[in-house]
Amino acid sequence: MKDGKETRCENCIVRQFNSLRAMSKEELKKVSDSKTTKIVKKGEVIFQEGEKLNGVYCVRSGVSKLSKLSANGKDQIVKLATKGQVLGQRCVISEEVSNLSARAVDDMEVCFIPKDDVVHTLNTNPNFAVEVLRHMAHDLKEADDVIVNMSQKTVKQRVAEAFLYMKNNFGEDSEGYLTLTLSREDIASVVGTATESCIRIISEFKKKKYIKTSGKQIGILDERALEDMIDS
Amino acid sequence: MKDGKETRCENCIVRQFNSLRAMSKEELKKVSDSKTTKIVKKGEVIFQEGEKLNGVYCVRSGVSKLSKLSANGKDQIVKLATKGQVLGQRCVISEEVSNLSARAVDDMEVCFIPKDDVVHTLNTNPNFAVEVLRHMAHDLKEADDVIVNMSQKTVKQRVAEAFLYMKNNFGEDSEGYLTLTLSREDIASVVGTATESCIRIISEFKKKKYIKTSGKQIGILDERALEDMIDS
DNA sequence: CGGTGTTTTGACGTCGGTCAATATGTGTGG
DNA sequence: CCACACATATTGACCGACGTCAAAACACCG
């Protein structure tokens, strides 16, 4: 499993998207030697809230939902991670247990990189540390935006936003349906609302021809209308 | 302004609380020489959303609210920063404009540290970079919690949480009133609700003897009742 | 085919936002 | 120290958004 061109981090395209690109050739080699590649099937758990992580997970393909269980028993999806994203960095850096669960939405391929490699590189290669810092600063900014959206926007606006987000970050197929297919429950969980409320809004959008549906699939018809709706 | 024991970073107690403690003696000296101390009066702005920052602000005393304007024109307070916290790190790291505004809730004393010093140290001292990273990881975790709270908890629960947060992070005076005094509008803005809704809940808590009030001042009487309320 | 899980729709009640009126401060200058 | 203007706090009334419960329509599978 450790040979073959495409399983070497040095040659992995995915690396271009994340902080690993700031690693030196030597560091990458070391990581590549100690990493393991894992297939995660749709619905399977990568790690759980409260778990201690011994490394980070670099997503090569597929999509993962990062969620947190709230006191009332509902899952809140905090982030969707895709190709190139690194999961579990926070826990490794702050040496705490994970505050989120990661679960596969699609079939996924992820690389597990042991903690020690990451920590060692952080401590010796400032470029890498700064690169990680930059990514985390970005995440934090996004989190602030989410906080404001959650507290100030209506469910309808948030659903509209979620659809646009899905289109912009995951694209659509040749027939105009979103590439990323989430269950209604998952959509509700991203938006932070009850599944039924979410479904009702979807029907409304459909009736108004803002979107089309086909089974679970959702396609955006009138992007403009959704955008207009978002800014109150 | 650059002399006197207490204005040298090397001797500043506040430093113990933040990432500056990972700086070397030499780095600190340099920072101390180029920093400027500023008095910010209650209500004044430290920096605005959309502004480009040429450095970071280290809080020596007083409290600042970090807020973001939402599309519907309301301010959402994302974080309250106090002694030892460093403001504006994100912008400096990611070289973007600020996504938040910082305004003084109290009279404040802050030190402005030019960007170059911070960036240079980040690039050369891995200890410092990792320390900053650790702080940011912590902030991100807190942000996740806030997201879940905002989407899953009722306004009443969030108000209760806000009071406990204020007690735990800012303390109370000899008469049992919270040290940090926020206007009802600010409290509403932390909680993410309308001022009137917030006030109504405060009256309810008062009637039930969970809290007492005296002008703007709020004192917690039955901490337990508030805690119980929070977990649904 | 029945069984199980997801999507959809209906009905209903409550939470919370908005508008408006009143009270209570709080500061200003006379 | 008072009078006035202006900000903040409080309360009431109203209504729409959203969560909840329940049932029906559909799907997917063995």
PDB file of C-alpha atoms in Angstrom, chain A:
ATOM      1  CA  MET A   1       0.000   0.000   0.000  1.00  0.00           C
ATOM      2  CA  LYS A   2       3.005   2.270   0.448  1.00  0.00           C
ATOM      3  CA  ASP A   3       4.185   2.205  -3.110  1.00  0.00           C
ATOM      4  CA  GLY A   4       2.640   3.290  -6.367  1.00  0.00           C
ATOM      5  CA  LYS A   5       2.918   6.794  -7.605  1.00  0.00           C
ATOM      6  CA  GLU A   6      -0.424   8.090  -6.500  1.00  0.00           C
ATOM      7  CA  THR A   7      -0.101   7.007  -2.915  1.00  0.00           C
ATOM      8  CA  ARG A   8       2.989   9.121  -2.292  1.00  0.00           C
ATOM      9  CA  CYS A   9       2.212  12.463  -0.716  1.00  0.00           C
ATOM     10  CA  GLU A  10       4.903  14.100  -2.822  1.00  0.00           C
ATOM     11  CA  ASN A  11       2.827  13.409  -5.893  1.00  0.00           C
ATOM     12  CA  CYS A  12      -0.603  13.816  -4.402  1.00  0.00           C
ATOM     13  CA  ILE A  13      -2.566  16.570  -6.128  1.00  0.00           C
ATOM     14  CA  VAL A  14      -4.736  17.018  -3.095  1.00  0.00           C
ATOM     15  CA  ARG A  15      -1.803  18.461  -1.235  1.00  0.00           C
ATOM     16  CA  GLN A  16      -1.988  21.639  -3.298  1.00  0.00           C
ATOM     17  CA  PHE A  17      -5.192  22.555  -1.523  1.00  0.00           C
ATOM     18  CA  ASN A  18      -4.007  22.344   2.042  1.00  0.00           C
ATOM     19  CA  SER A  19      -1.258  23.273   4.411  1.00  0.00           C
ATOM     20  CA  LEU A  20       0.865  20.255   3.544  1.00  0.00           C
ATOM     21  CA  ARG A  21       2.147  22.146   0.550  1.00  0.00           C
ATOM     22  CA  ALA A  22       4.329  24.142   2.916  1.00  0.00           C
ATOM     23  CA  MET A  23       6.232  21.029   3.917  1.00  0.00           C
ATOM     24  CA  SER A  24       9.729  20.419   2.622  1.00  0.00           C
ATOM     25  CA  LYS A  25      10.556  17.468   0.404  1.00  0.00           C
ATOM     26  CA  GLU A  26      12.094  15.617   3.331  1.00  0.00           C
ATOM     27  CA  GLU A  27       9.195  16.236   5.629  1.00  0.00           C
ATOM     28  CA  LEU A  28       6.769  15.046   3.002  1.00  0.00           C
ATOM     29  CA  LYS A  29       8.743  11.883   2.484  1.00  0.00           C
ATOM     30  CA  LYS A  30       8.583  11.149   6.152  1.00  0.00           C
ATOM     31  CA  VAL A  31       4.875  11.788   6.290  1.00  0.00           C
ATOM     32  CA  SER A  32       4.348   9.673   3.241  1.00  0.00           C
ATOM     33  CA  ASP A  33       6.175   6.760   4.824  1.00  0.00           C
ATOM     34  CA  SER A  34       4.184   6.821   8.018  1.00  0.00           C
ATOM     35  CA  LYS A  35       0.747   7.657   6.646  1.00  0.00           C
ATOM     36  CA  THR A  36      -1.915   5.058   5.981  1.00  0.00           C
ATOM     37  CA  THR A  37      -4.693   5.297   3.441  1.00  0.00           C
ATOM     38  CA  LYS A  38      -8.194   4.327   4.461  1.00  0.00           C
ATOM     39  CA  ILE A  39     -11.440   3.763   2.641  1.00  0.00           C
ATOM     40  CA  VAL A  40     -14.463   5.030   4.526  1.00  0.00           C
ATOM     41  CA  LYS A  41     -17.886   3.963   3.295  1.00  0.00           C
ATOM     42  CA  LYS A  42     -20.856   6.275   3.154  1.00  0.00           C
ATOM     43  CA  GLY A  43     -22.326   6.762   6.613  1.00  0.00           C
ATOM     44  CA  GLU A  44     -19.304   5.435   8.460  1.00  0.00           C
ATOM     45  CA  VAL A  45     -17.658   7.375  11.235  1.00  0.00           C
ATOM     46  CA  ILE A  46     -14.117   8.714  10.898  1.00  0.00           C
ATOM     47  CA  PHE A  47     -13.920   9.920  14.459  1.00  0.00           C
ATOM     48  CA  GLN A  48     -16.315  10.786  17.246  1.00  0.00           C
ATOM     49  CA  GLU A  49     -16.882  13.724  19.525  1.00  0.00           C
ATOM     50  CA  GLY A  50     -14.880  13.167  22.694  1.00  0.00           C
ATOM     51  CA  GLU A  51     -12.376  10.889  21.029  1.00  0.00           C
ATOM     52  CA  LYS A  52      -8.671  11.552  21.338  1.00  0.00           C
ATOM     53  CA  LEU A  53      -6.993  11.696  17.952  1.00  0.00           C
ATOM     54  CA  ASN A  54      -3.547  10.322  17.276  1.00  0.00           C
ATOM     55  CA  GLY A  55      -3.216  12.125  14.007  1.00  0.00           C
ATOM     56  CA  VAL A  56      -5.004  14.052  11.322  1.00  0.00           C
ATOM     57  CA  TYR A  57      -7.038  12.891   8.347  1.00  0.00           C
ATOM     58  CA  CYS A  58      -6.403  14.304   4.905  1.00  0.00           C
ATOM     59  CA  VAL A  59      -9.378  13.894   2.590  1.00  0.00           C
ATOM     60  CA  ARG A  60      -8.458  12.560  -0.865  1.00  0.00           C
ATOM     61  CA  SER A  61     -11.975  12.095  -2.154  1.00  0.00           C
ATOM     62  CA  GLY A  62     -15.553  12.149  -0.971  1.00  0.00           C
ATOM     63  CA  VAL A  63     -17.271  14.446   1.478  1.00  0.00           C
ATOM     64  CA  SER A  64     -17.399  14.410   5.262  1.00  0.00           C
ATOM     65  CA  LYS A  65     -19.778  16.142   7.621  1.00  0.00           C
ATOM     66  CA  LEU A  66     -18.396  17.537  10.848  1.00  0.00           C
ATOM     67  CA  SER A  67     -21.080  17.718  13.467  1.00  0.00           C
ATOM     68  CA  LYS A  68     -21.629  18.314  17.132  1.00  0.00           C
ATOM     69  CA  LEU A  69     -24.322  16.867  19.326  1.00  0.00           C
ATOM     70  CA  SER A  70     -26.314  19.480  21.178  1.00  0.00           C
ATOM     71  CA  ALA A  71     -27.845  19.141  24.615  1.00  0.00           C
ATOM     72  CA  ASN A  72     -31.305  18.446  23.171  1.00  0.00           C
ATOM     73  CA  GLY A  73     -30.027  15.458  21.255  1.00  0.00           C
ATOM     74  CA  LYS A  74     -29.884  16.948  17.774  1.00  0.00           C
ATOM     75  CA  ASP A  75     -26.844  16.903  15.564  1.00  0.00           C
ATOM     76  CA  GLN A  76     -25.677  20.231  14.244  1.00  0.00           C
ATOM     77  CA  ILE A  77     -23.471  20.077  11.164  1.00  0.00           C
ATOM     78  CA  VAL A  78     -20.782  22.683  11.565  1.00  0.00           C
ATOM     79  CA  LYS A  79     -18.822  22.150   8.379  1.00  0.00           C
ATOM     80  CA  LEU A  80     -18.653  20.026   5.246  1.00  0.00           C
ATOM     81  CA  ALA A  81     -15.141  18.912   4.352  1.00  0.00           C
ATOM     82  CA  THR A  82     -14.052  17.793   0.938  1.00  0.00           C
ATOM     83  CA  LYS A  83     -10.982  16.959  -1.140  1.00  0.00           C
ATOM     84  CA  GLY A  84      -7.863  18.540   0.305  1.00  0.00           C
ATOM     85  CA  GLN A  85      -9.256  19.423   3.691  1.00  0.00           C
ATOM     86  CA  VAL A  86      -7.471  18.209   6.773  1.00  0.00           C
ATOM     87  CA  LEU A  87      -9.606  16.967   9.666  1.00  0.00           C
ATOM     88  CA  GLY A  88      -8.626  16.855  13.288  1.00  0.00           C
ATOM     89  CA  GLN A  89      -5.931  19.519  13.210  1.00  0.00           C
ATOM     90  CA  ARG A  90      -7.393  21.335  16.169  1.00  0.00           C
ATOM     91  CA  CYS A  91      -7.317  18.353  18.479  1.00  0.00           C
ATOM     92  CA  VAL A  92      -3.753  17.555  17.584  1.00  0.00           C
ATOM     93  CA  ILE A  93      -2.629  21.121  18.095  1.00  0.00           C
ATOM     94  CA  SER A  94      -4.394  21.774  21.350  1.00  0.00           C
ATOM     95  CA  GLU A  95      -3.925  18.224  22.632  1.00  0.00           C
ATOM     96  CA  GLU A  96      -7.565  17.999  23.532  1.00  0.00           C
ATOM     97  CA  VAL A  97     -10.244  15.506  22.638  1.00  0.00           C
ATOM     98  CA  SER A  98     -12.257  16.261  19.530  1.00  0.00           C
ATOM     99  CA  ASN A  99     -15.240  18.533  19.932  1.00  0.00           C
ATOM    100  CA  LEU A 100     -16.729  17.303  16.677  1.00  0.00           C
ATOM    101  CA  SER A 101     -17.679  14.047  15.014  1.00  0.00           C
ATOM    102  CA  ALA A 102     -16.703  13.307  11.420  1.00  0.00           C
ATOM    103  CA  ARG A 103     -18.870  11.055   9.307  1.00  0.00           C
ATOM    104  CA  ALA A 104     -18.715  10.192   5.608  1.00  0.00           C
ATOM    105  CA  VAL A 105     -21.512  11.554   3.441  1.00  0.00           C
ATOM    106  CA  ASP A 106     -20.104   9.810   0.373  1.00  0.00           C
ATOM    107  CA  ASP A 107     -17.716   6.955   0.028  1.00  0.00           C
ATOM    108  CA  MET A 108     -14.401   8.487   0.961  1.00  0.00           C
ATOM    109  CA  GLU A 109     -10.688   7.955   0.716  1.00  0.00           C
ATOM    110  CA  VAL A 110      -8.695   9.542   3.519  1.00  0.00           C
ATOM    111  CA  CYS A 111      -5.059   9.478   4.577  1.00  0.00           C
ATOM    112  CA  PHE A 112      -4.237   9.196   8.250  1.00  0.00           C
ATOM    113  CA  ILE A 113      -1.115  11.117   9.221  1.00  0.00           C
ATOM    114  CA  PRO A 114       0.268  10.386  12.689  1.00  0.00           C
ATOM    115  CA  LYS A 115       0.301  13.209  15.170  1.00  0.00           C
ATOM    116  CA  ASP A 116       4.050  13.134  15.758  1.00  0.00           C
ATOM    117  CA  ASP A 117       4.877  13.985  12.177  1.00  0.00           C
ATOM    118  CA  VAL A 118       2.572  16.962  12.232  1.00  0.00           C
ATOM    119  CA  VAL A 119       3.691  18.224  15.615  1.00  0.00           C
ATOM    120  CA  HIS A 120       7.342  17.808  14.782  1.00  0.00           C
ATOM    121  CA  THR A 121       7.006  19.726  11.543  1.00  0.00           C
ATOM    122  CA  LEU A 122       5.040  22.461  13.297  1.00  0.00           C
ATOM    123  CA  ASN A 123       7.847  22.899  15.788  1.00  0.00           C
ATOM    124  CA  THR A 124      10.640  23.011  13.272  1.00  0.00           C
ATOM    125  CA  ASN A 125       9.235  24.489  10.063  1.00  0.00           C
ATOM    126  CA  PRO A 126       7.783  27.957  10.590  1.00  0.00           C
ATOM    127  CA  ASN A 127       6.492  28.021   7.039  1.00  0.00           C
ATOM    128  CA  PHE A 128       4.310  25.073   7.769  1.00  0.00           C
ATOM    129  CA  ALA A 129       3.110  26.499  11.049  1.00  0.00           C
ATOM    130  CA  VAL A 130       2.197  29.779   9.422  1.00  0.00           C
ATOM    131  CA  GLU A 131       0.411  27.976   6.620  1.00  0.00           C
ATOM    132  CA  VAL A 132      -1.671  26.011   9.106  1.00  0.00           C
ATOM    133  CA  LEU A 133      -2.316  29.231  10.973  1.00  0.00           C
ATOM    134  CA  ARG A 134      -3.572  30.856   7.819  1.00  0.00           C
ATOM    135  CA  HIS A 135      -6.020  28.038   7.196  1.00  0.00           C
ATOM    136  CA  MET A 136      -7.239  28.156  10.747  1.00  0.00           C
ATOM    137  CA  ALA A 137      -7.687  31.923  10.575  1.00  0.00           C
ATOM    138  CA  HIS A 138      -9.852  31.362   7.535  1.00  0.00           C
ATOM    139  CA  ASP A 139     -11.930  28.730   9.301  1.00  0.00           C
ATOM    140  CA  LEU A 140     -12.426  31.045  12.224  1.00  0.00           C
ATOM    141  CA  LYS A 141     -13.645  33.794   9.971  1.00  0.00           C
ATOM    142  CA  GLU A 142     -16.118  31.437   8.372  1.00  0.00           C
ATOM    143  CA  ALA A 143     -17.286  30.339  11.794  1.00  0.00           C
ATOM    144  CA  ASP A 144     -17.996  33.967  12.698  1.00  0.00           C
ATOM    145  CA  ASP A 145     -20.099  34.290   9.596  1.00  0.00           C
ATOM    146  CA  VAL A 146     -22.037  31.189  10.489  1.00  0.00           C
ATOM    147  CA  ILE A 147     -22.706  32.543  13.967  1.00  0.00           C
ATOM    148  CA  VAL A 148     -24.155  35.727  12.543  1.00  0.00           C
ATOM    149  CA  ASN A 149     -26.238  33.823  10.017  1.00  0.00           C
ATOM    150  CA  MET A 150     -27.614  31.488  12.626  1.00  0.00           C
ATOM    151  CA  SER A 151     -28.699  34.237  14.928  1.00  0.00           C
ATOM    152  CA  GLN A 152     -29.894  36.842  12.454  1.00  0.00           C
ATOM    153  CA  LYS A 153     -31.303  35.072   9.427  1.00  0.00           C
ATOM    154  CA  THR A 154     -34.537  33.201   8.971  1.00  0.00           C
ATOM    155  CA  VAL A 155     -34.613  29.510   8.235  1.00  0.00           C
ATOM    156  CA  LYS A 156     -35.672  30.284   4.684  1.00  0.00           C
ATOM    157  CA  GLN A 157     -32.641  32.460   4.112  1.00  0.00           C
ATOM    158  CA  ARG A 158     -30.354  29.865   5.600  1.00  0.00           C
ATOM    159  CA  VAL A 159     -31.755  27.136   3.366  1.00  0.00           C
ATOM    160  CA  ALA A 160     -31.202  29.351   0.337  1.00  0.00           C
ATOM    161  CA  GLU A 161     -27.660  29.987   1.484  1.00  0.00           C
ATOM    162  CA  ALA A 162     -27.006  26.308   2.014  1.00  0.00           C
ATOM    163  CA  PHE A 163     -28.047  25.527  -1.570  1.00  0.00           C
ATOM    164  CA  LEU A 164     -25.808  28.200  -3.011  1.00  0.00           C
ATOM    165  CA  TYR A 165     -22.984  27.026  -0.815  1.00  0.00           C
ATOM    166  CA  MET A 166     -23.431  23.490  -2.052  1.00  0.00           C
ATOM    167  CA  LYS A 167     -23.445  24.637  -5.642  1.00  0.00           C
ATOM    168  CA  ASN A 168     -20.364  26.817  -5.284  1.00  0.00           C
ATOM    169  CA  ASN A 169     -18.312  24.333  -3.322  1.00  0.00           C
ATOM    170  CA  PHE A 170     -19.353  21.021  -4.809  1.00  0.00           C
ATOM    171  CA  GLY A 171     -20.727  21.919  -8.222  1.00  0.00           C
ATOM    172  CA  GLU A 172     -23.578  20.500 -10.265  1.00  0.00           C
ATOM    173  CA  ASP A 173     -23.879  17.730 -12.838  1.00  0.00           C
ATOM    174  CA  SER A 174     -24.716  18.003 -16.516  1.00  0.00           C
ATOM    175  CA  GLU A 175     -28.431  18.081 -15.799  1.00  0.00           C
ATOM    176  CA  GLY A 176     -28.131  20.915 -13.332  1.00  0.00           C
ATOM    177  CA  TYR A 177     -28.496  18.885 -10.169  1.00  0.00           C
ATOM    178  CA  LEU A 178     -26.197  19.498  -7.220  1.00  0.00           C
ATOM    179  CA  THR A 179     -23.298  17.068  -7.132  1.00  0.00           C
ATOM    180  CA  LEU A 180     -23.475  16.822  -3.381  1.00  0.00           C
ATOM    181  CA  THR A 181     -26.626  15.004  -2.349  1.00  0.00           C
ATOM    182  CA  LEU A 182     -27.625  15.326   1.267  1.00  0.00           C
ATOM    183  CA  SER A 183     -30.676  13.812   2.923  1.00  0.00           C
ATOM    184  CA  ARG A 184     -33.338  16.278   4.006  1.00  0.00           C
ATOM    185  CA  GLU A 185     -32.341  15.542   7.546  1.00  0.00           C
ATOM    186  CA  ASP A 186     -28.733  16.504   6.825  1.00  0.00           C
ATOM    187  CA  ILE A 187     -29.795  19.698   5.094  1.00  0.00           C
ATOM    188  CA  ALA A 188     -31.896  20.551   8.127  1.00  0.00           C
ATOM    189  CA  SER A 189     -28.907  19.788  10.289  1.00  0.00           C
ATOM    190  CA  VAL A 190     -26.677  22.154   8.326  1.00  0.00           C
ATOM    191  CA  VAL A 191     -29.290  24.871   8.488  1.00  0.00           C
ATOM    192  CA  GLY A 192     -30.040  24.214  12.137  1.00  0.00           C
ATOM    193  CA  THR A 193     -33.756  23.582  11.963  1.00  0.00           C
ATOM    194  CA  ALA A 194     -36.331  20.812  12.126  1.00  0.00           C
ATOM    195  CA  THR A 195     -36.446  18.425   9.170  1.00  0.00           C
ATOM    196  CA  GLU A 196     -40.105  19.242   8.460  1.00  0.00           C
ATOM    197  CA  SER A 197     -39.479  22.985   8.382  1.00  0.00           C
ATOM    198  CA  CYS A 198     -36.694  22.374   5.939  1.00  0.00           C
ATOM    199  CA  ILE A 199     -38.857  20.169   3.715  1.00  0.00           C
ATOM    200  CA  ARG A 200     -41.626  22.727   3.688  1.00  0.00           C
ATOM    201  CA  ILE A 201     -39.244  25.403   2.491  1.00  0.00           C
ATOM    202  CA  ILE A 202     -37.939  23.092  -0.202  1.00  0.00           C
ATOM    203  CA  SER A 203     -41.477  22.552  -1.488  1.00  0.00           C
ATOM    204  CA  GLU A 204     -42.057  26.269  -1.475  1.00  0.00           C
ATOM    205  CA  PHE A 205     -38.892  26.900  -3.489  1.00  0.00           C
ATOM    206  CA  LYS A 206     -39.932  24.189  -5.878  1.00  0.00           C
ATOM    207  CA  LYS A 207     -43.384  25.672  -6.357  1.00  0.00           C
ATOM    208  CA  LYS A 208     -41.812  29.046  -7.088  1.00  0.00           C
ATOM    209  CA  LYS A 209     -39.463  27.402  -9.596  1.00  0.00           C
ATOM    210  CA  TYR A 210     -36.357  28.449  -7.718  1.00  0.00           C
ATOM    211  CA  ILE A 211     -35.237  24.832  -7.599  1.00  0.00           C
ATOM    212  CA  LYS A 212     -36.157  21.455  -9.068  1.00  0.00           C
ATOM    213  CA  THR A 213     -35.984  18.072  -7.384  1.00  0.00           C
ATOM    214  CA  SER A 214     -35.735  14.486  -8.459  1.00  0.00           C
ATOM    215  CA  GLY A 215     -35.752  12.090  -5.565  1.00  0.00           C
ATOM    216  CA  LYS A 216     -33.141  13.361  -3.140  1.00  0.00           C
ATOM    217  CA  GLN A 217     -31.442  15.339  -5.877  1.00  0.00           C
ATOM    218  CA  ILE A 218     -31.794  19.086  -5.900  1.00  0.00           C
ATOM    219  CA  GLY A 219     -31.102  21.408  -8.806  1.00  0.00           C
ATOM    220  CA  ILE A 220     -30.941  25.176  -8.701  1.00  0.00           C
ATOM    221  CA  LEU A 221     -33.014  26.932 -11.336  1.00  0.00           C
ATOM    222  CA  ASP A 222     -33.080  30.557 -10.245  1.00  0.00           C
ATOM    223  CA  GLU A 223     -29.874  31.386  -8.465  1.00  0.00           C
ATOM    224  CA  ARG A 224     -30.658  35.056  -8.514  1.00  0.00           C
ATOM    225  CA  ALA A 225     -33.909  34.651  -6.614  1.00  0.00           C
ATOM    226  CA  LEU A 226     -32.122  32.741  -3.888  1.00  0.00           C
ATOM    227  CA  GLU A 227     -29.388  35.351  -3.627  1.00  0.00           C
ATOM    228  CA  ASP A 228     -31.914  38.156  -3.358  1.00  0.00           C
ATOM    229  CA  MET A 229     -33.696  36.343  -0.602  1.00  0.00           C
ATOM    230  CA  ILE A 230     -30.548  36.056   1.497  1.00  0.00           C
ATOM    231  CA  ASP A 231     -29.888  39.756   2.046  1.00  0.00           C
ATOM    232  CA  SER A 232     -33.139  40.227   3.873  1.00  0.00           C
TER     233      SER A 232
END
